[in-house]
Coordinates of C-alpha atoms in Angstrom, one line a residue:
Chain A
M27 CA 52.7 30.0 154.4
K28 CA 55.7 28.6 156.1
E29 CA 55.7 29.0 159.9
V30 CA 58.7 30.4 161.7
S31 CA 58.6 30.5 165.5
R32 CA 60.2 33.5 167.1
R33 CA 62.1 31.3 169.4
K34 CA 63.7 29.6 166.4
V35 CA 64.6 32.9 164.9
L36 CA 66.2 34.0 168.1
A37 CA 68.2 30.8 168.5
L38 CA 69.5 31.1 164.9
G39 CA 70.0 34.8 165.4
T40 CA 72.6 34.3 168.2
G41 CA 75.4 34.2 165.7
L42 CA 74.4 37.6 164.3
V43 CA 74.9 39.6 167.5
A44 CA 76.9 42.7 166.6
V45 CA 80.2 42.9 168.4
A46 CA 80.8 46.0 170.3
M47 CA 83.5 48.4 169.2
L48 CA 85.9 47.5 172.0
P49 CA 86.5 43.7 172.1
L50 CA 85.7 41.9 175.3
P51 CA 88.7 39.5 176.0
A52 CA 90.9 41.9 178.0
L53 CA 88.3 43.4 180.3
A54 CA 89.7 45.6 183.0
S55 CA 89.4 44.1 186.5
N56 CA 88.6 46.2 189.5
E57 CA 92.3 46.3 190.1
K58 CA 93.1 48.4 187.1
V59 CA 90.4 51.0 188.0
M60 CA 91.6 51.2 191.5
E61 CA 95.1 51.7 190.2
D62 CA 94.0 54.5 187.9
I63 CA 92.1 56.2 190.8
R64 CA 95.2 55.8 193.0
K65 CA 97.4 57.4 190.3
F66 CA 94.9 60.3 190.1
T67 CA 94.7 60.9 193.8
G68 CA 98.3 60.2 194.6
G69 CA 97.1 57.6 197.0
A70 CA 94.7 59.8 198.9
E71 CA 91.2 58.6 199.7
A72 CA 88.3 59.4 197.3
P73 CA 85.1 58.7 199.2
E74 CA 81.7 58.7 197.6
S75 CA 80.2 62.1 197.8
S76 CA 77.0 63.7 196.6
I77 CA 78.8 66.8 195.4
V78 CA 79.8 64.9 192.3
K79 CA 76.9 64.1 189.9
L80 CA 77.0 61.8 186.9
E81 CA 74.3 62.0 184.3
V82 CA 74.3 58.9 182.2
P83 CA 71.5 56.8 180.6
E84 CA 70.3 53.9 182.5
I85 CA 70.3 51.8 179.4
A86 CA 72.6 52.7 176.5
E87 CA 71.1 51.9 173.1
N88 CA 74.5 51.5 171.6
G89 CA 77.8 51.2 173.5
N90 CA 79.6 53.2 170.8
T91 CA 78.1 56.5 171.8
V92 CA 76.9 56.9 175.4
P93 CA 76.2 60.6 176.3
L94 CA 77.3 61.7 179.7
S95 CA 77.5 64.8 181.8
V96 CA 79.4 65.3 185.0
S97 CA 79.0 68.2 187.5
V98 CA 80.6 69.1 190.8
D99 CA 79.0 71.4 193.3
S100 CA 81.5 74.2 193.8
P101 CA 81.5 78.0 193.9
M102 CA 84.4 78.0 191.4
T103 CA 86.1 81.0 193.0
A104 CA 89.9 81.5 193.0
D105 CA 90.3 79.8 196.4
N106 CA 87.6 77.2 196.1
Y107 CA 87.2 75.4 192.8
V108 CA 87.4 72.1 191.1
K109 CA 90.7 71.3 189.5
R110 CA 90.2 68.1 187.7
V111 CA 87.6 65.4 187.2
I112 CA 88.6 62.0 185.9
L113 CA 86.1 59.6 184.2
L114 CA 86.6 55.9 184.3
A115 CA 84.7 52.9 182.8
E116 CA 85.2 50.0 185.2
K117 CA 85.0 47.2 182.7
N118 CA 86.4 48.7 179.5
P119 CA 89.7 47.2 178.2
N120 CA 91.3 50.4 179.5
P121 CA 89.3 52.2 182.2
G122 CA 90.4 55.7 181.4
V123 CA 87.8 57.8 179.5
A124 CA 88.9 61.4 179.9
T125 CA 90.2 63.9 182.4
F126 CA 88.7 67.3 182.5
H127 CA 90.8 70.2 183.8
F128 CA 88.7 73.1 185.1
S129 CA 89.7 76.6 186.3
P130 CA 87.9 79.3 188.3
R131 CA 87.1 80.9 184.9
S132 CA 84.9 77.8 184.2
G133 CA 82.1 79.4 186.3
V134 CA 80.6 76.0 186.9
A135 CA 82.4 72.6 187.1
E136 CA 80.3 70.9 184.4
A137 CA 81.2 69.1 181.3
S138 CA 79.5 66.8 178.8
T139 CA 80.8 64.3 176.2
R140 CA 80.1 61.0 174.6
M141 CA 81.9 57.8 175.4
R142 CA 82.3 54.2 174.4
L143 CA 81.3 51.4 176.8
A144 CA 82.2 47.8 176.1
T145 CA 79.7 46.3 178.4
T146 CA 77.3 46.9 181.2
Q147 CA 79.4 48.5 183.9
N148 CA 79.9 51.4 186.4
V149 CA 81.1 54.7 185.1
I150 CA 83.1 56.4 187.8
A151 CA 83.9 60.1 188.3
V152 CA 86.6 61.3 190.7
A153 CA 86.9 65.1 191.4
E154 CA 90.0 66.9 192.8
L155 CA 89.2 70.1 194.6
S156 CA 91.6 73.1 195.1
D157 CA 91.8 72.2 198.8
G158 CA 93.4 68.9 197.9
S159 CA 90.4 66.7 198.7
F160 CA 89.0 64.1 196.4
H161 CA 85.3 63.1 195.9
M162 CA 83.9 60.2 193.9
T163 CA 80.6 59.0 192.5
K164 CA 79.6 56.1 190.2
S165 CA 76.6 55.2 188.1
Q166 CA 75.8 52.0 186.3
V167 CA 75.0 51.9 182.6
K168 CA 73.4 48.9 181.0
V169 CA 74.9 48.4 177.6
T170 CA 72.8 46.5 175.1
I171 CA 74.4 44.7 172.2
G172 CA 72.6 42.9 169.5
G173 CA 69.8 43.7 167.1
C174 CA 69.8 44.6 163.5
G175 CA 71.0 46.5 160.6
G176 CA 74.4 45.5 159.4
Chain B
M7 CA 86.5 62.6 156.5
A8 CA 89.1 64.0 154.1
T9 CA 89.6 67.1 156.1
V10 CA 89.1 67.1 159.9
K11 CA 86.8 69.9 160.6
P12 CA 86.0 71.3 164.0
R13 CA 82.7 72.9 164.8
V14 CA 82.1 75.3 167.7
K15 CA 78.9 76.7 169.1
A16 CA 79.5 79.6 171.5
P17 CA 77.6 82.8 171.9
K18 CA 79.0 85.8 169.9
S19 CA 78.1 88.2 172.7
A20 CA 77.5 88.0 176.5
T21 CA 77.3 90.2 179.6
T22 CA 79.9 90.4 182.3
G23 CA 79.5 87.7 184.9
E24 CA 77.4 85.6 182.6
I25 CA 78.3 81.9 182.5
I26 CA 78.2 80.8 178.9
T27 CA 78.1 77.3 177.5
I28 CA 80.5 76.2 174.7
K29 CA 79.8 73.2 172.6
T30 CA 82.4 71.6 170.3
L31 CA 82.3 68.8 167.8
I32 CA 85.1 67.5 165.5
S33 CA 85.0 64.8 162.9
H34 CA 87.5 62.1 163.8
K35 CA 87.3 58.3 163.6
M36 CA 89.0 57.9 167.1
E37 CA 90.6 54.6 166.1
S38 CA 90.9 53.0 169.5
G39 CA 93.8 50.6 168.7
Q40 CA 91.6 47.7 169.9
R41 CA 90.0 46.8 166.5
K42 CA 91.4 44.2 164.1
D43 CA 91.4 44.3 160.3
K44 CA 90.2 41.5 158.1
Q45 CA 93.6 39.8 158.3
G46 CA 93.4 39.8 162.1
N47 CA 96.0 42.5 162.6
L48 CA 95.4 45.3 165.1
I49 CA 94.5 48.6 163.5
P50 CA 96.9 51.1 165.0
R51 CA 95.5 53.7 167.4
Q52 CA 94.8 57.2 166.1
I53 CA 92.8 59.5 168.2
I54 CA 92.4 63.1 169.2
N55 CA 94.3 62.9 172.5
H56 CA 93.9 66.4 173.9
F57 CA 91.6 69.5 173.7
T58 CA 92.4 73.0 174.9
A59 CA 90.1 76.0 175.2
R60 CA 92.0 79.3 175.6
Y61 CA 90.4 82.7 176.1
N62 CA 92.7 85.7 175.5
G63 CA 95.6 83.3 175.7
E64 CA 94.7 81.8 179.1
V65 CA 93.7 78.2 179.4
V66 CA 90.1 78.0 180.6
F67 CA 89.4 74.3 180.0
E68 CA 91.4 71.3 179.0
V69 CA 90.7 67.6 178.4
D70 CA 93.0 64.6 178.3
I71 CA 91.2 62.3 175.9
E72 CA 91.4 58.5 175.8
P73 CA 90.3 56.1 173.1
A74 CA 87.0 55.5 175.1
I75 CA 85.7 58.9 173.8
S76 CA 83.3 58.2 170.9
A77 CA 84.1 58.9 167.3
N78 CA 83.4 62.5 166.3
P79 CA 84.2 63.7 169.8
Y80 CA 81.7 66.1 171.4
L81 CA 82.8 68.3 174.3
Q82 CA 80.6 70.8 176.2
F83 CA 81.9 73.1 178.9
N84 CA 81.4 76.6 180.4
M85 CA 83.1 79.9 181.1
R86 CA 82.3 82.9 183.2
V87 CA 82.6 86.0 181.1
E88 CA 84.7 88.8 182.4
E89 CA 86.0 90.7 179.4
P90 CA 85.7 90.8 175.6
G91 CA 88.2 88.8 173.7
E92 CA 88.8 85.8 171.6
F93 CA 88.6 82.0 172.1
E94 CA 91.0 79.6 170.6
F95 CA 90.1 75.9 170.5
I96 CA 92.8 73.4 169.8
W97 CA 92.6 69.6 169.2
N98 CA 95.7 67.5 169.1
D99 CA 95.9 64.3 167.1
D100 CA 98.1 61.3 167.9
D101 CA 99.8 61.8 164.5
G102 CA 101.0 65.3 165.5
S103 CA 98.3 67.2 163.6
V104 CA 96.8 70.2 165.4
Y105 CA 93.3 71.4 164.5
A106 CA 92.4 74.8 165.7
T107 CA 89.7 77.4 165.3
K108 CA 89.1 80.8 166.8
Q109 CA 86.0 82.8 167.8
K110 CA 85.5 86.3 169.1
L111 CA 83.3 87.2 172.0
K112 CA 81.7 90.7 172.5
V113 CA 80.9 91.7 176.0
G114 CA 78.2 94.3 176.6
Chain C
M17 CA 60.5 42.8 177.6
E18 CA 59.7 39.1 177.5
L19 CA 58.9 37.8 174.1
T20 CA 56.0 35.5 173.7
G21 CA 56.3 32.3 171.6
K22 CA 54.0 33.1 168.8
S23 CA 54.3 30.4 166.2
T24 CA 52.7 32.1 163.3
V25 CA 53.1 35.5 161.9
S26 CA 49.5 36.5 161.6
V27 CA 47.0 39.3 161.2
F28 CA 46.4 38.9 164.9
G29 CA 50.1 39.7 165.5
A30 CA 49.9 42.8 163.4
V31 CA 46.7 44.1 165.2
F32 CA 48.3 43.3 168.6
A33 CA 51.4 45.2 167.7
T34 CA 49.4 48.2 166.5
L35 CA 47.4 48.4 169.7
L36 CA 50.4 47.8 171.9
V37 CA 52.8 50.2 170.2
P38 CA 51.2 53.5 171.5
A39 CA 51.5 52.3 175.1
L40 CA 55.1 51.2 174.6
L41 CA 56.1 54.4 173.0
I42 CA 54.5 56.8 175.4
A43 CA 56.5 55.5 178.3
G44 CA 59.9 57.2 178.6
Q45 CA 60.0 59.1 175.3
A46 CA 61.6 62.5 175.1
Q47 CA 59.0 65.2 174.7
A48 CA 60.5 67.3 171.9
N49 CA 60.7 66.5 168.2
P50 CA 63.8 66.3 166.1
Q51 CA 65.0 69.7 164.9
G52 CA 63.4 70.8 161.7
V53 CA 60.2 68.6 161.7
D54 CA 56.9 69.2 163.5
T55 CA 56.0 65.6 163.8
V56 CA 57.2 62.0 163.8
K57 CA 53.8 60.5 163.6
V58 CA 51.2 60.9 160.8
T59 CA 48.3 59.3 159.1
P60 CA 49.8 57.8 155.9
T61 CA 48.8 59.6 152.7
S62 CA 49.2 56.5 150.6
E63 CA 46.0 54.8 149.5
G64 CA 45.7 51.3 150.8
H65 CA 48.4 51.6 153.4
P66 CA 48.4 48.7 155.9
F67 CA 48.8 51.1 158.9
A68 CA 46.4 53.7 160.3
E69 CA 49.4 55.6 161.6
I70 CA 53.0 55.8 160.6
Y71 CA 56.0 56.7 162.9
S72 CA 59.4 57.8 161.9
G73 CA 62.3 55.7 163.1
W74 CA 63.1 58.5 165.7
Y75 CA 60.0 57.4 167.6
F76 CA 61.4 54.0 168.5
R77 CA 64.8 55.1 169.8
S78 CA 65.9 55.7 173.4
P79 CA 65.6 59.3 174.8
E80 CA 69.4 59.7 174.6
T81 CA 69.5 58.8 170.9
Q82 CA 66.5 61.0 170.2
R83 CA 68.2 63.9 172.0
L84 CA 71.2 63.8 169.6
Q85 CA 68.7 64.8 166.8
E86 CA 67.1 67.7 168.7
D87 CA 69.9 70.1 168.0
D88 CA 71.6 70.5 164.6
F89 CA 74.8 71.4 166.3
E90 CA 75.0 68.3 168.4
N91 CA 73.8 66.0 165.6
P92 CA 77.1 64.4 164.4
A93 CA 75.6 64.0 160.9
F94 CA 76.0 67.7 160.4
L95 CA 79.8 67.2 160.1
W96 CA 78.9 65.7 156.7
V97 CA 76.3 68.3 155.9
E98 CA 78.9 70.9 156.3
Q99 CA 81.2 69.1 153.9
G100 CA 78.3 68.8 151.5
E101 CA 77.7 72.6 151.6
E102 CA 81.4 73.1 150.7
L103 CA 81.2 70.6 147.8
W104 CA 78.1 72.3 146.5
S105 CA 80.2 75.3 145.4
E106 CA 83.3 73.4 144.5
V107 CA 84.1 73.3 140.8
D108 CA 84.9 69.7 139.6
G109 CA 85.3 68.1 136.2
A110 CA 86.2 69.0 132.7
A111 CA 83.2 71.3 132.2
N112 CA 84.5 73.5 135.0
K113 CA 81.2 73.6 136.9
S114 CA 80.0 73.2 140.4
C115 CA 76.5 72.1 141.6
A116 CA 75.9 75.8 142.2
S117 CA 76.7 76.7 138.6
C118 CA 73.3 75.3 137.5
H119 CA 71.4 74.9 140.8
N120 CA 72.4 78.2 142.4
D121 CA 71.2 78.3 146.0
A122 CA 70.5 74.8 147.3
A123 CA 67.9 76.0 149.8
D124 CA 65.7 77.1 146.8
S125 CA 66.5 74.6 144.1
M126 CA 66.5 71.6 146.3
A127 CA 63.6 72.6 148.5
T128 CA 61.5 69.5 147.5
A129 CA 64.0 67.3 145.7
G130 CA 64.7 65.2 148.7
A131 CA 61.0 64.4 149.4
N132 CA 60.2 63.0 146.0
M133 CA 62.9 60.4 145.4
P134 CA 63.2 58.0 143.7
K135 CA 61.7 59.5 140.5
W136 CA 61.3 58.6 136.9
N137 CA 64.2 59.3 134.5
E138 CA 62.9 59.4 131.0
A139 CA 66.3 59.2 129.3
L140 CA 67.3 56.1 131.3
G141 CA 63.8 54.5 131.2
K142 CA 64.0 53.8 134.9
P143 CA 63.7 55.5 138.2
V144 CA 66.7 57.1 139.8
N145 CA 67.3 58.0 143.5
L146 CA 69.2 60.9 144.9
E147 CA 72.7 59.3 144.8
Q148 CA 72.2 58.3 141.2
Q149 CA 70.9 61.7 140.2
I150 CA 73.9 63.4 141.7
N151 CA 76.2 61.1 139.8
L152 CA 74.3 61.6 136.6
C153 CA 74.8 65.4 137.0
R154 CA 78.5 64.8 137.8
T155 CA 79.2 62.6 134.8
G156 CA 76.8 64.2 132.4
R157 CA 76.9 67.9 133.1
M158 CA 80.1 68.4 135.1
E159 CA 82.1 65.9 133.2
A160 CA 83.5 64.7 136.5
E161 CA 84.1 61.3 138.0
P162 CA 81.1 59.7 139.7
W163 CA 81.4 59.4 143.5
K164 CA 81.4 56.0 145.1
W165 CA 78.1 55.1 146.8
E166 CA 79.4 55.1 150.4
S167 CA 82.1 57.7 149.9
N168 CA 82.2 60.7 152.3
E169 CA 81.7 63.0 149.3
L170 CA 78.4 61.4 148.1
L171 CA 77.2 60.9 151.7
S172 CA 78.0 64.6 152.4
M173 CA 76.2 65.7 149.2
T174 CA 73.1 63.6 149.8
S175 CA 72.8 64.7 153.4
Y176 CA 73.2 68.3 152.4
V177 CA 70.6 68.1 149.6
K178 CA 68.1 66.1 151.7
L179 CA 68.5 68.7 154.5
Q180 CA 67.1 71.3 152.1
S181 CA 63.8 69.3 152.0
R182 CA 63.7 68.7 155.7
G183 CA 60.1 69.1 156.9
Q184 CA 58.6 68.4 153.5
P185 CA 56.2 65.5 153.5
V186 CA 57.5 62.5 151.5
E187 CA 55.6 62.0 148.3
V188 CA 56.5 59.7 145.5
A189 CA 54.9 58.8 142.2
T190 CA 54.0 55.1 142.0
D191 CA 51.8 55.1 138.9
G192 CA 52.4 55.1 135.2
P193 CA 56.0 53.9 134.4
M194 CA 56.7 53.7 138.1
K195 CA 54.1 51.0 138.7
P196 CA 56.1 47.9 137.8
W197 CA 58.9 49.2 140.1
F198 CA 56.4 49.8 142.9
D199 CA 55.1 46.3 142.4
K200 CA 58.6 44.8 142.4
G201 CA 59.5 46.7 145.6
K202 CA 56.3 45.5 147.3
E203 CA 57.1 41.9 146.3
I204 CA 60.6 42.2 147.7
Y205 CA 59.2 43.7 151.0
Y206 CA 56.9 40.7 151.5
T207 CA 59.1 37.9 150.2
R208 CA 60.9 35.7 152.7
V209 CA 64.6 35.2 151.9
G210 CA 67.8 34.0 153.4
Q211 CA 68.7 31.2 155.8
L212 CA 66.4 32.8 158.4
D213 CA 63.6 32.9 155.8
M214 CA 62.4 36.3 156.7
A215 CA 60.8 39.2 154.9
C216 CA 61.1 42.9 155.7
S217 CA 57.4 42.7 156.8
N218 CA 58.1 40.1 159.4
C219 CA 59.9 42.6 161.6
H220 CA 58.7 46.0 160.4
E221 CA 55.1 45.3 159.8
D222 CA 54.2 42.5 162.2
Y223 CA 56.4 43.3 165.2
Y224 CA 57.3 47.0 165.1
G225 CA 57.5 48.5 168.6
Q226 CA 58.7 45.2 170.0
Q227 CA 62.1 44.0 170.9
I228 CA 64.4 41.8 168.8
R229 CA 67.0 40.9 171.3
A230 CA 68.1 44.2 172.7
D231 CA 66.9 46.3 169.8
R232 CA 63.5 47.9 169.4
L233 CA 62.0 47.3 166.0
S234 CA 60.9 50.4 164.0
Q235 CA 58.4 50.4 161.1
G236 CA 61.4 50.6 158.7
Q237 CA 60.6 54.1 157.5
T238 CA 63.2 55.8 155.4
S239 CA 62.5 59.5 156.0
G240 CA 65.7 59.9 158.0
F241 CA 68.2 58.7 155.5
P242 CA 71.1 59.3 155.0
T243 CA 71.4 58.6 158.7
Y244 CA 74.2 58.8 161.3
R245 CA 74.0 55.4 162.9
L246 CA 75.7 55.0 166.3
K247 CA 76.6 51.5 165.2
W248 CA 78.5 52.8 162.1
Q249 CA 79.8 55.9 164.0
K250 CA 79.3 57.7 160.7
I251 CA 76.6 58.7 158.3
G252 CA 75.4 56.0 155.9
S253 CA 73.1 55.4 152.9
L254 CA 69.8 53.7 152.8
H255 CA 71.1 51.0 150.6
R256 CA 73.8 50.3 153.1
R257 CA 71.1 49.8 155.7
F258 CA 69.1 47.5 153.4
K259 CA 72.3 45.4 152.9
G260 CA 72.8 45.1 156.6
C261 CA 69.3 43.8 157.2
M262 CA 69.7 41.2 154.5
A263 CA 73.0 40.1 155.9
N264 CA 71.4 39.7 159.3
I265 CA 68.9 37.3 158.0
R266 CA 71.7 35.5 156.1
A267 CA 70.5 36.3 152.7
T268 CA 72.9 37.5 150.0
P269 CA 72.3 41.2 149.9
Y270 CA 71.6 43.0 146.7
K271 CA 74.1 45.6 145.6
V272 CA 73.9 49.3 146.4
G273 CA 72.3 51.1 143.5
S274 CA 70.8 47.8 142.2
D275 CA 67.3 47.7 140.6
E276 CA 66.1 45.6 143.5
F277 CA 67.1 48.2 146.1
L278 CA 65.8 51.0 143.9
A279 CA 62.4 49.2 143.8
L280 CA 62.5 48.6 147.5
E281 CA 63.5 52.3 148.1
L282 CA 60.4 53.3 146.1
Y283 CA 58.1 51.0 147.9
T284 CA 59.4 52.0 151.4
A285 CA 59.1 55.7 150.4
W286 CA 55.4 54.9 149.6
R287 CA 55.1 53.3 153.0
G288 CA 56.4 56.5 154.5
Q289 CA 54.3 59.0 152.5
G290 CA 53.2 61.8 154.7
L291 CA 56.1 61.7 157.1
P292 CA 58.3 64.8 156.9
V293 CA 61.8 64.4 155.5
E294 CA 63.9 64.1 158.6
A295 CA 67.4 63.7 157.1
P296 CA 70.0 63.6 158.3
A297 CA 68.8 61.6 161.2
V298 CA 70.5 59.9 164.1
R299 CA 69.6 56.2 164.7
N300 CA 71.2 53.4 166.7

């Protein structure tokens, strides 16, 4: 029986790595994300705050479909509610992922979706409250690429 | 998919003051505009770019959607129930198509 | 997880993997099962099976991927199942029939069909799988055009039909006229091919549960097909998946619907006997 070392297989296998859906060359620098946040806040500060929570996997099995939930602690009454939450992927070719628009009718400022991440990076959420304040949180997702199955 | 079909899961009845969860899924490739075809040409972007949830005509929840949202977009959100009525869910495609579906809600 | 430099694929490796797997799998797995099945781990019902326990592909995926299959609404594969349900009652072809014309309610007529494929077709003198059976009905009974293997229509129909058998344990005939096909499938499974000179067994028997680069190897069970693969961002057929594996080891893949893949489908179904049909599944 012919012997194949696993190291040899891995070395040969380098060329087979599946390429992520979003190509890597034009990765967004921190500049672009900062610009997107500035556009969202109109230049106002968006300090890190524990009222915004991001639920993302620590390791994404496939960058094509990364489930996420975002929630903002708020009574969601007519005079105290979350207006918008923007989601950004720091190192995607274009950082913008989605902007959620809530209303007092939402009951809770919570939303879930599935996103594409090109590489290991921080996912950032910035919330705008009805009082004009902005709050931010970020969470790192490790994106694995490679493996099998055509 | 030949026809783009939306799916919605929302309760058919609720009580006043209850916060209900609505889940939506729609089949769509969400072509990002970043991919290249076999000849090396960029495949043009075509995505669902906007989602609106209205209740009795009033916008309850809206999303501006970018190409970084996965294919077959999934959206989950909530609403506090106040009166009986009808939901309308609307998805807008880059190509101008609009996909919509309605669902009634009974309040007891 | 750091890979050790084993230089031979050996019995030791297989035993090691079998002992190591339960420990690897218990850590960080979601608690619930996929919707519609009671278990993803069974004692194989096939006689002479190399494993004491078999696990569905679900077992090897990350908790987030698993969660996508815990709810039929959230499972993106159901976008195709819905289309399949519509196509079931749609008249097509010169004979003016739909699937429903002969098969009535799919929940009754297809209750076990998806668990017993491939099966012997006397008229053709060979086994057929679900895709082929559907097209036989379309061309023979409905006088309609056959659907392409990876078309949305055929994928929708196979996922809809397989769903009707969800929960049923996989059981295939491998004796009588099926025996030469079973033997052929087994031979393919264990024969090294391609530039990387690897056989299915090298990954799925010897190293399941361990990492190949960033991917966790499964046992290569097929109970979840057709499957929504995150990588494909759509549902896909078993033969498509077989082709992908062969391309990865730099072998020329067999064609979808080929005798080779049919034999391999039979053999891998035998390796999964006892597992409940889990289609349509979500995998990476």
